[in-house]
Amino acid sequence: MTDLNLLYEAILKGKKKTAIELTNAALEEKADPKSLIDNHMIKAMEEVGRQFENHEIFVPELLMAGRAMKASLNILQPVLQGQGAGVSIGKVVIGTVKGDLHDIGKNLVASMLEGCGFEVIDIGIDMDSAKFVEAIREHKANILGLSALLTTTMPYMKTVIEALKEAGLRDQVKVIVGGAPVSQSFATEIGADGYSDTANSAVTKVKDLLGIL
Ligand code: B1M
């Protein structure tokens, strides 16, 4: 059996190749992808964040850990997405807001939503309000998901909500916000419809907002 502590270590130390090998091995042994993510991979990123904050590691190590995490997630995402194949219970446009390059959490939220039957249009990172408006118009989405990981970029979520109002689209979409510095009180303050702190609870929140639960 694969020692999943080694997966935690591989991501923490930014060893992409090892992380890929261990993820593949765990999948072959029928490990649950959600459990791998929640119990090992996210925990490694939390530790990376702690070490970065304490100046024990620096941006290069942050980058390497991020790459190892993404490589493992890339392997797991098709499995998560496949769990909801063939159905569409709603259309979600999702992206990370302007100035923010963090996408691991956003990608995870997108995969979980897809795995639960949503059609997801992921427009990427560093997105300005015009891009969000354009995507909602084009895809006629009924949910907008905004992600931000920096205290300096989260205020931009409000700018996007204001842009939706100006474009006359605010009543057509429910807006859900998330990311490490975001909170329920911030979501309420900026006029978002929902907030969630994890990818799993984002699915429940989106269903709740659409009255699917
Ligand atoms: Co950066 N970074 N980073 N970083 N980075 C943080 C966020 C930080 C908290 C680290 C720290 O100091 N402890 C800190 C922010 C401090 C602050 O604002 N208060 C920070 C900083 C400072 C920076 C730079 C400024 C560093 C520098 O250059 N000096 C720089 C900024 C770049 C930019 O965006 N303009 C930077 C850069 C980077 C990398 C590019 C190197 C890399 C990102 C790689 C990538 O994403 N492709 C990176 C990483 C890896 C991190 C940490 C270590 C890990 C983030 C992560 O992926 N977590 C992070 C520390 C931490 O968060 N503990 C940190 C795992 C992921 C699964 O969790 O993204 O929180 P998370 O997503 C969760 C939930 O938040 C939620 O669900 C997800 C799954 O459960 N969620 C949603 C997320 N989005 C959601 C949307 C929803 C609902 C739920 O609805 C739509």
Tab-separated table of C-alpha atoms and ligand atoms in Angstrom:
chain	number	residue	atom	x	y	z
A	1	MET	CA	0.000	0.000	0.000
A	2	THR	CA	1.179	3.522	-0.825
A	3	ASP	CA	2.232	5.488	2.235
A	4	LEU	CA	0.146	8.627	1.844
A	5	ASN	CA	2.355	10.538	4.255
A	6	LEU	CA	4.905	10.415	1.456
A	7	LEU	CA	2.419	12.219	-0.809
A	8	TYR	CA	2.049	14.901	1.859
A	9	GLU	CA	5.862	15.171	2.069
A	10	ALA	CA	6.306	15.244	-1.716
A	11	ILE	CA	3.916	18.185	-2.080
A	12	LEU	CA	5.350	19.973	0.937
A	13	LYS	CA	8.873	19.674	-0.493
A	14	GLY	CA	7.732	20.487	-4.045
A	15	LYS	CA	8.809	17.115	-5.472
A	16	LYS	CA	6.536	17.020	-8.486
A	17	LYS	CA	7.732	13.733	-9.991
A	18	THR	CA	7.347	11.867	-6.687
A	19	ALA	CA	3.933	13.440	-6.124
A	20	ILE	CA	2.793	12.233	-9.566
A	21	GLU	CA	4.077	8.697	-8.945
A	22	LEU	CA	2.449	8.454	-5.526
A	23	THR	CA	-0.858	9.847	-6.770
A	24	ASN	CA	-0.957	7.340	-9.622
A	25	ALA	CA	-0.046	4.507	-7.261
A	26	ALA	CA	-2.769	5.521	-4.794
A	27	LEU	CA	-5.359	5.701	-7.576
A	28	GLU	CA	-4.384	2.238	-8.804
A	29	GLU	CA	-5.019	1.016	-5.272
A	30	LYS	CA	-8.514	2.589	-5.537
A	31	ALA	CA	-7.859	5.371	-3.038
A	32	ASP	CA	-10.694	7.906	-2.807
A	33	PRO	CA	-9.553	11.084	-4.652
A	34	LYS	CA	-11.493	13.344	-2.283
A	35	SER	CA	-9.790	11.789	0.710
A	36	LEU	CA	-6.356	12.162	-0.915
A	37	ILE	CA	-7.062	15.838	-1.514
A	38	ASP	CA	-8.666	16.671	1.826
A	39	ASN	CA	-6.534	14.549	4.143
A	40	HIS	CA	-3.101	14.798	2.568
A	41	MET	CA	-2.702	17.307	-0.262
A	42	ILE	CA	-4.523	20.331	1.182
A	43	LYS	CA	-2.843	19.679	4.540
A	44	ALA	CA	0.550	19.882	2.786
A	45	MET	CA	-0.388	23.242	1.246
A	46	GLU	CA	-1.524	24.525	4.631
A	47	GLU	CA	1.876	23.608	6.042
A	48	VAL	CA	3.563	25.306	3.056
A	49	GLY	CA	1.570	28.450	3.864
A	50	ARG	CA	2.556	28.260	7.530
A	51	GLN	CA	6.255	27.864	6.705
A	52	PHE	CA	6.103	30.714	4.167
A	53	GLU	CA	4.460	32.994	6.701
A	54	ASN	CA	7.185	32.160	9.243
A	55	HIS	CA	9.910	32.846	6.665
A	56	GLU	CA	11.089	29.233	6.865
A	57	ILE	CA	10.616	28.910	3.087
A	58	PHE	CA	10.421	31.511	0.302
A	59	VAL	CA	8.709	32.132	-3.060
A	60	PRO	CA	10.688	29.492	-5.038
A	61	GLU	CA	9.631	26.766	-2.574
A	62	LEU	CA	6.055	28.121	-2.656
A	63	LEU	CA	6.132	27.801	-6.439
A	64	MET	CA	7.515	24.277	-6.380
A	65	ALA	CA	4.943	23.103	-3.857
A	66	GLY	CA	2.209	24.705	-5.982
A	67	ARG	CA	3.488	22.858	-9.059
A	68	ALA	CA	3.595	19.504	-7.260
A	69	MET	CA	0.064	20.073	-5.941
A	70	LYS	CA	-1.244	20.988	-9.406
A	71	ALA	CA	0.416	17.967	-11.002
A	72	SER	CA	-1.282	15.630	-8.520
A	73	LEU	CA	-4.598	17.415	-8.908
A	74	ASN	CA	-4.354	17.120	-12.698
A	75	ILE	CA	-4.327	13.360	-12.235
A	76	LEU	CA	-7.263	13.381	-9.834
A	77	GLN	CA	-9.441	15.943	-11.614
A	78	PRO	CA	-10.655	13.682	-14.441
A	79	VAL	CA	-11.733	11.137	-11.820
A	80	LEU	CA	-13.641	13.775	-9.864
A	81	GLN	CA	-15.185	15.219	-13.013
A	82	GLY	CA	-16.100	11.783	-14.367
A	83	GLN	CA	-18.289	11.177	-11.349
A	84	GLY	CA	-20.866	13.607	-12.765
A	85	ALA	CA	-20.479	12.846	-16.469
A	86	GLY	CA	-23.439	13.253	-18.771
A	87	VAL	CA	-25.656	15.476	-16.639
A	88	SER	CA	-25.972	19.234	-16.237
A	89	ILE	CA	-27.878	20.618	-13.305
A	90	GLY	CA	-26.663	24.200	-13.727
A	91	LYS	CA	-24.097	26.379	-15.465
A	92	VAL	CA	-21.249	27.933	-13.509
A	93	VAL	CA	-18.744	30.544	-14.653
A	94	ILE	CA	-15.746	30.527	-12.306
A	95	GLY	CA	-12.462	32.427	-12.118
A	96	THR	CA	-9.831	33.996	-9.894
A	97	VAL	CA	-10.155	37.773	-9.711
A	98	LYS	CA	-7.850	40.429	-11.146
A	99	GLY	CA	-4.354	40.635	-9.694
A	100	ASP	CA	-4.523	37.115	-8.261
A	101	LEU	CA	-2.644	34.158	-9.748
A	102	HIS	CA	-3.685	31.463	-7.251
A	103	ASP	CA	-5.751	28.791	-8.955
A	104	ILE	CA	-5.368	25.516	-7.071
A	105	GLY	CA	-8.418	26.039	-4.846
A	106	LYS	CA	-10.481	27.438	-7.711
A	107	ASN	CA	-9.608	24.412	-9.873
A	108	LEU	CA	-10.655	22.118	-7.086
A	109	VAL	CA	-13.999	23.878	-6.685
A	110	ALA	CA	-14.523	23.629	-10.471
A	111	SER	CA	-13.748	19.891	-10.478
A	112	MET	CA	-16.053	19.165	-7.544
A	113	LEU	CA	-18.887	21.070	-9.218
A	114	GLU	CA	-18.329	19.177	-12.460
A	115	GLY	CA	-18.203	15.922	-10.552
A	116	CYS	CA	-21.587	16.771	-9.060
A	117	GLY	CA	-23.242	17.443	-12.421
A	118	PHE	CA	-22.657	21.152	-13.096
A	119	GLU	CA	-21.406	22.494	-16.396
A	120	VAL	CA	-18.398	24.632	-15.471
A	121	ILE	CA	-16.794	27.341	-17.574
A	122	ASP	CA	-13.465	28.107	-15.920
A	123	ILE	CA	-12.196	31.420	-17.286
A	124	GLY	CA	-8.872	31.273	-15.408
A	125	ILE	CA	-6.842	33.590	-13.214
A	126	ASP	CA	-6.269	37.360	-13.011
A	127	MET	CA	-9.681	38.062	-14.560
A	128	ASP	CA	-11.140	41.536	-14.740
A	129	SER	CA	-14.823	42.289	-14.304
A	130	ALA	CA	-15.436	42.682	-18.055
A	131	LYS	CA	-14.271	39.098	-18.646
A	132	PHE	CA	-16.673	37.759	-16.014
A	133	VAL	CA	-19.561	39.753	-17.493
A	134	GLU	CA	-18.712	38.585	-20.999
A	135	ALA	CA	-18.545	34.914	-19.952
A	136	ILE	CA	-21.887	35.066	-18.141
A	137	ARG	CA	-23.534	36.661	-21.186
A	138	GLU	CA	-21.975	34.220	-23.619
A	139	HIS	CA	-22.717	31.056	-21.641
A	140	LYS	CA	-25.975	32.191	-19.996
A	141	ALA	CA	-24.652	30.928	-16.681
A	142	ASN	CA	-26.833	30.933	-13.589
A	143	ILE	CA	-23.953	30.832	-11.085
A	144	LEU	CA	-20.810	32.960	-10.864
A	145	GLY	CA	-17.951	31.687	-8.685
A	146	LEU	CA	-15.220	34.122	-7.645
A	147	SER	CA	-11.995	33.033	-5.968
A	148	ALA	CA	-9.319	35.188	-4.274
A	149	LEU	CA	-6.384	34.170	-2.086
A	150	LEU	CA	-4.922	37.563	-1.302
A	151	THR	CA	-6.262	40.203	1.054
A	152	THR	CA	-5.241	42.729	-1.618
A	153	THR	CA	-7.349	41.104	-4.371
A	154	MET	CA	-10.486	40.079	-2.491
A	155	PRO	CA	-11.980	43.624	-2.609
A	156	TYR	CA	-12.087	43.192	-6.402
A	157	MET	CA	-14.933	40.716	-5.917
A	158	LYS	CA	-17.120	43.695	-5.098
A	159	THR	CA	-16.030	45.379	-8.348
A	160	VAL	CA	-17.212	42.297	-10.267
A	161	ILE	CA	-20.589	42.338	-8.502
A	162	GLU	CA	-20.969	46.044	-9.307
A	163	ALA	CA	-20.116	45.317	-12.959
A	164	LEU	CA	-22.833	42.643	-13.051
A	165	LYS	CA	-25.346	45.219	-11.823
A	166	GLU	CA	-24.240	47.737	-14.438
A	167	ALA	CA	-24.566	45.107	-17.155
A	168	GLY	CA	-28.112	44.285	-15.999
A	169	LEU	CA	-27.112	40.687	-15.187
A	170	ARG	CA	-27.225	40.702	-11.392
A	171	ASP	CA	-30.711	39.164	-11.192
A	172	GLN	CA	-29.793	36.308	-13.535
A	173	VAL	CA	-26.870	34.908	-11.557
A	174	LYS	CA	-26.188	33.872	-8.009
A	175	VAL	CA	-22.710	34.855	-6.900
A	176	ILE	CA	-20.644	32.595	-4.651
A	177	VAL	CA	-17.274	33.725	-3.299
A	178	GLY	CA	-14.431	31.822	-1.640
A	179	GLY	CA	-10.715	31.601	-0.958
A	180	ALA	CA	-8.615	31.588	2.205
A	181	PRO	CA	-9.047	35.263	3.278
A	182	VAL	CA	-12.752	35.435	2.347
A	183	SER	CA	-15.402	35.076	5.064
A	184	GLN	CA	-19.169	34.991	5.361
A	185	SER	CA	-19.212	38.532	6.738
A	186	PHE	CA	-17.113	39.779	3.796
A	187	ALA	CA	-19.446	37.987	1.371
A	188	THR	CA	-22.462	39.646	2.976
A	189	GLU	CA	-20.739	43.036	2.975
A	190	ILE	CA	-20.046	42.948	-0.779
A	191	GLY	CA	-23.499	41.642	-1.673
A	192	ALA	CA	-22.563	38.087	-2.712
A	193	ASP	CA	-25.285	35.447	-2.462
A	194	GLY	CA	-23.110	32.779	-0.916
A	195	TYR	CA	-19.756	31.930	0.608
A	196	SER	CA	-18.035	28.650	1.243
A	197	ASP	CA	-14.707	27.756	2.780
A	198	THR	CA	-14.060	24.439	0.998
A	199	ALA	CA	-14.634	22.885	-2.403
A	200	ASN	CA	-17.042	20.352	-0.907
A	201	SER	CA	-19.203	22.943	0.790
A	202	ALA	CA	-19.127	25.074	-2.389
A	203	VAL	CA	-21.138	22.337	-4.121
A	204	THR	CA	-23.712	22.279	-1.325
A	205	LYS	CA	-23.924	26.065	-1.349
A	206	VAL	CA	-24.405	26.270	-5.117
A	207	LYS	CA	-27.153	23.620	-4.989
A	208	ASP	CA	-28.750	25.493	-2.128
A	209	LEU	CA	-28.689	28.785	-4.074
A	210	LEU	CA	-30.367	27.100	-7.050
A	211	GLY	CA	-32.922	25.372	-4.839
A	212	ILE	CA	-31.688	21.912	-5.893
A	213	LEU	CA	-31.149	20.559	-2.366
B	1	B1M	CO1	0.725	32.536	-2.437
B	1	B1M	N1	0.064	33.399	-0.821
B	1	B1M	N2	1.488	34.202	-3.008
B	1	B1M	N3	1.372	31.517	-3.933
B	1	B1M	N4	0.145	31.005	-1.543
B	1	B1M	C1	-0.823	32.621	0.049
B	1	B1M	C2	-2.278	32.794	-0.344
B	1	B1M	C3	-0.486	33.205	1.496
B	1	B1M	C4	-1.633	33.086	2.515
B	1	B1M	C5	0.820	32.555	2.035
B	1	B1M	C6	1.178	33.021	3.411
B	1	B1M	O1	1.729	34.087	3.543
B	1	B1M	N5	0.865	32.270	4.459
B	1	B1M	C7	-0.142	34.669	1.136
B	1	B1M	C8	-1.308	35.664	1.131
B	1	B1M	C9	-1.255	36.634	2.289
B	1	B1M	C10	-2.403	37.572	2.284
B	1	B1M	O2	-2.876	38.057	1.302
B	1	B1M	N6	-2.882	37.832	3.476
B	1	B1M	C11	0.450	34.510	-0.254
B	1	B1M	C12	1.308	35.464	-0.881
B	1	B1M	C13	1.738	36.636	-0.038
B	1	B1M	C14	1.734	35.322	-2.210
B	1	B1M	C15	2.622	36.287	-3.025
B	1	B1M	C16	2.308	37.787	-2.833
B	1	B1M	C17	4.090	35.940	-2.669
B	1	B1M	C18	5.139	36.843	-3.289
B	1	B1M	O3	5.282	36.859	-4.481
B	1	B1M	N7	5.812	37.557	-2.439
B	1	B1M	C19	2.356	35.832	-4.496
B	1	B1M	C20	1.145	36.574	-5.124
B	1	B1M	C21	0.955	36.220	-6.584
B	1	B1M	C22	-0.387	36.744	-7.097
B	1	B1M	O4	-1.387	36.078	-6.997
B	1	B1M	N8	-0.407	37.969	-7.639
B	1	B1M	C23	1.998	34.399	-4.257
B	1	B1M	C24	2.253	33.405	-5.207
B	1	B1M	C25	1.984	32.067	-4.999
B	1	B1M	C26	2.405	30.985	-6.017
B	1	B1M	C27	2.174	31.416	-7.469
B	1	B1M	C28	3.878	30.710	-5.809
B	1	B1M	C29	1.554	29.756	-5.510
B	1	B1M	C30	0.211	29.599	-6.274
B	1	B1M	C31	0.250	28.520	-7.321
B	1	B1M	C32	-1.112	28.331	-7.950
B	1	B1M	O5	-2.154	28.586	-7.387
B	1	B1M	N9	-1.073	27.891	-9.180
B	1	B1M	C33	1.193	30.167	-4.084
B	1	B1M	C34	0.715	29.257	-3.106
B	1	B1M	C35	0.785	27.791	-3.468
B	1	B1M	C36	0.195	29.686	-1.840
B	1	B1M	C37	-0.288	28.848	-0.651
B	1	B1M	C38	0.945	28.283	0.047
B	1	B1M	C39	-1.233	27.710	-0.951
B	1	B1M	C40	-2.496	28.112	-1.722
B	1	B1M	C41	-3.199	26.841	-2.127
B	1	B1M	O6	-3.133	26.432	-3.266
B	1	B1M	N10	-3.859	26.180	-1.151
B	1	B1M	C42	-1.041	29.938	0.220
B	1	B1M	C43	-1.033	29.632	1.714
B	1	B1M	C44	-2.329	28.985	2.173
B	1	B1M	O7	-3.382	29.160	1.578
B	1	B1M	N11	-2.286	28.303	3.262
B	1	B1M	C45	-0.485	31.198	-0.304
B	1	B1M	C46	-4.524	24.891	-1.363
B	1	B1M	C47	-5.920	25.162	-1.921
B	1	B1M	C48	-6.641	23.837	-2.128
B	1	B1M	O8	-6.592	25.914	-0.940
B	1	B1M	O9	-6.686	27.953	-2.447
B	1	B1M	O10	-7.426	28.091	-0.013
B	1	B1M	P1	-7.312	27.320	-1.269
B	1	B1M	O11	-8.748	26.856	-1.726
B	1	B1M	C49	-9.657	26.216	-0.844
B	1	B1M	C50	-10.603	27.197	-0.149
B	1	B1M	O12	-10.052	28.475	0.060
B	1	B1M	C51	-11.827	27.177	-0.986
B	1	B1M	O13	-11.864	25.848	-1.497
B	1	B1M	C52	-10.551	25.388	-1.743
B	1	B1M	C53	-10.485	23.899	-1.511
B	1	B1M	O14	-11.021	23.516	-0.278
B	1	B1M	N12	-11.969	28.080	-2.136
B	1	B1M	C54	-13.211	28.387	-2.602
B	1	B1M	C55	-11.067	28.655	-2.935
B	1	B1M	N13	-11.671	29.348	-3.901
B	1	B1M	C56	-12.995	29.187	-3.727
B	1	B1M	C57	-14.084	29.663	-4.464
B	1	B1M	C58	-15.358	29.310	-4.029
B	1	B1M	C59	-15.551	28.542	-2.893
B	1	B1M	C60	-14.493	28.046	-2.165
B	1	B1M	O15	-16.464	29.701	-4.668
B	1	B1M	C61	-16.347	30.256	-5.948
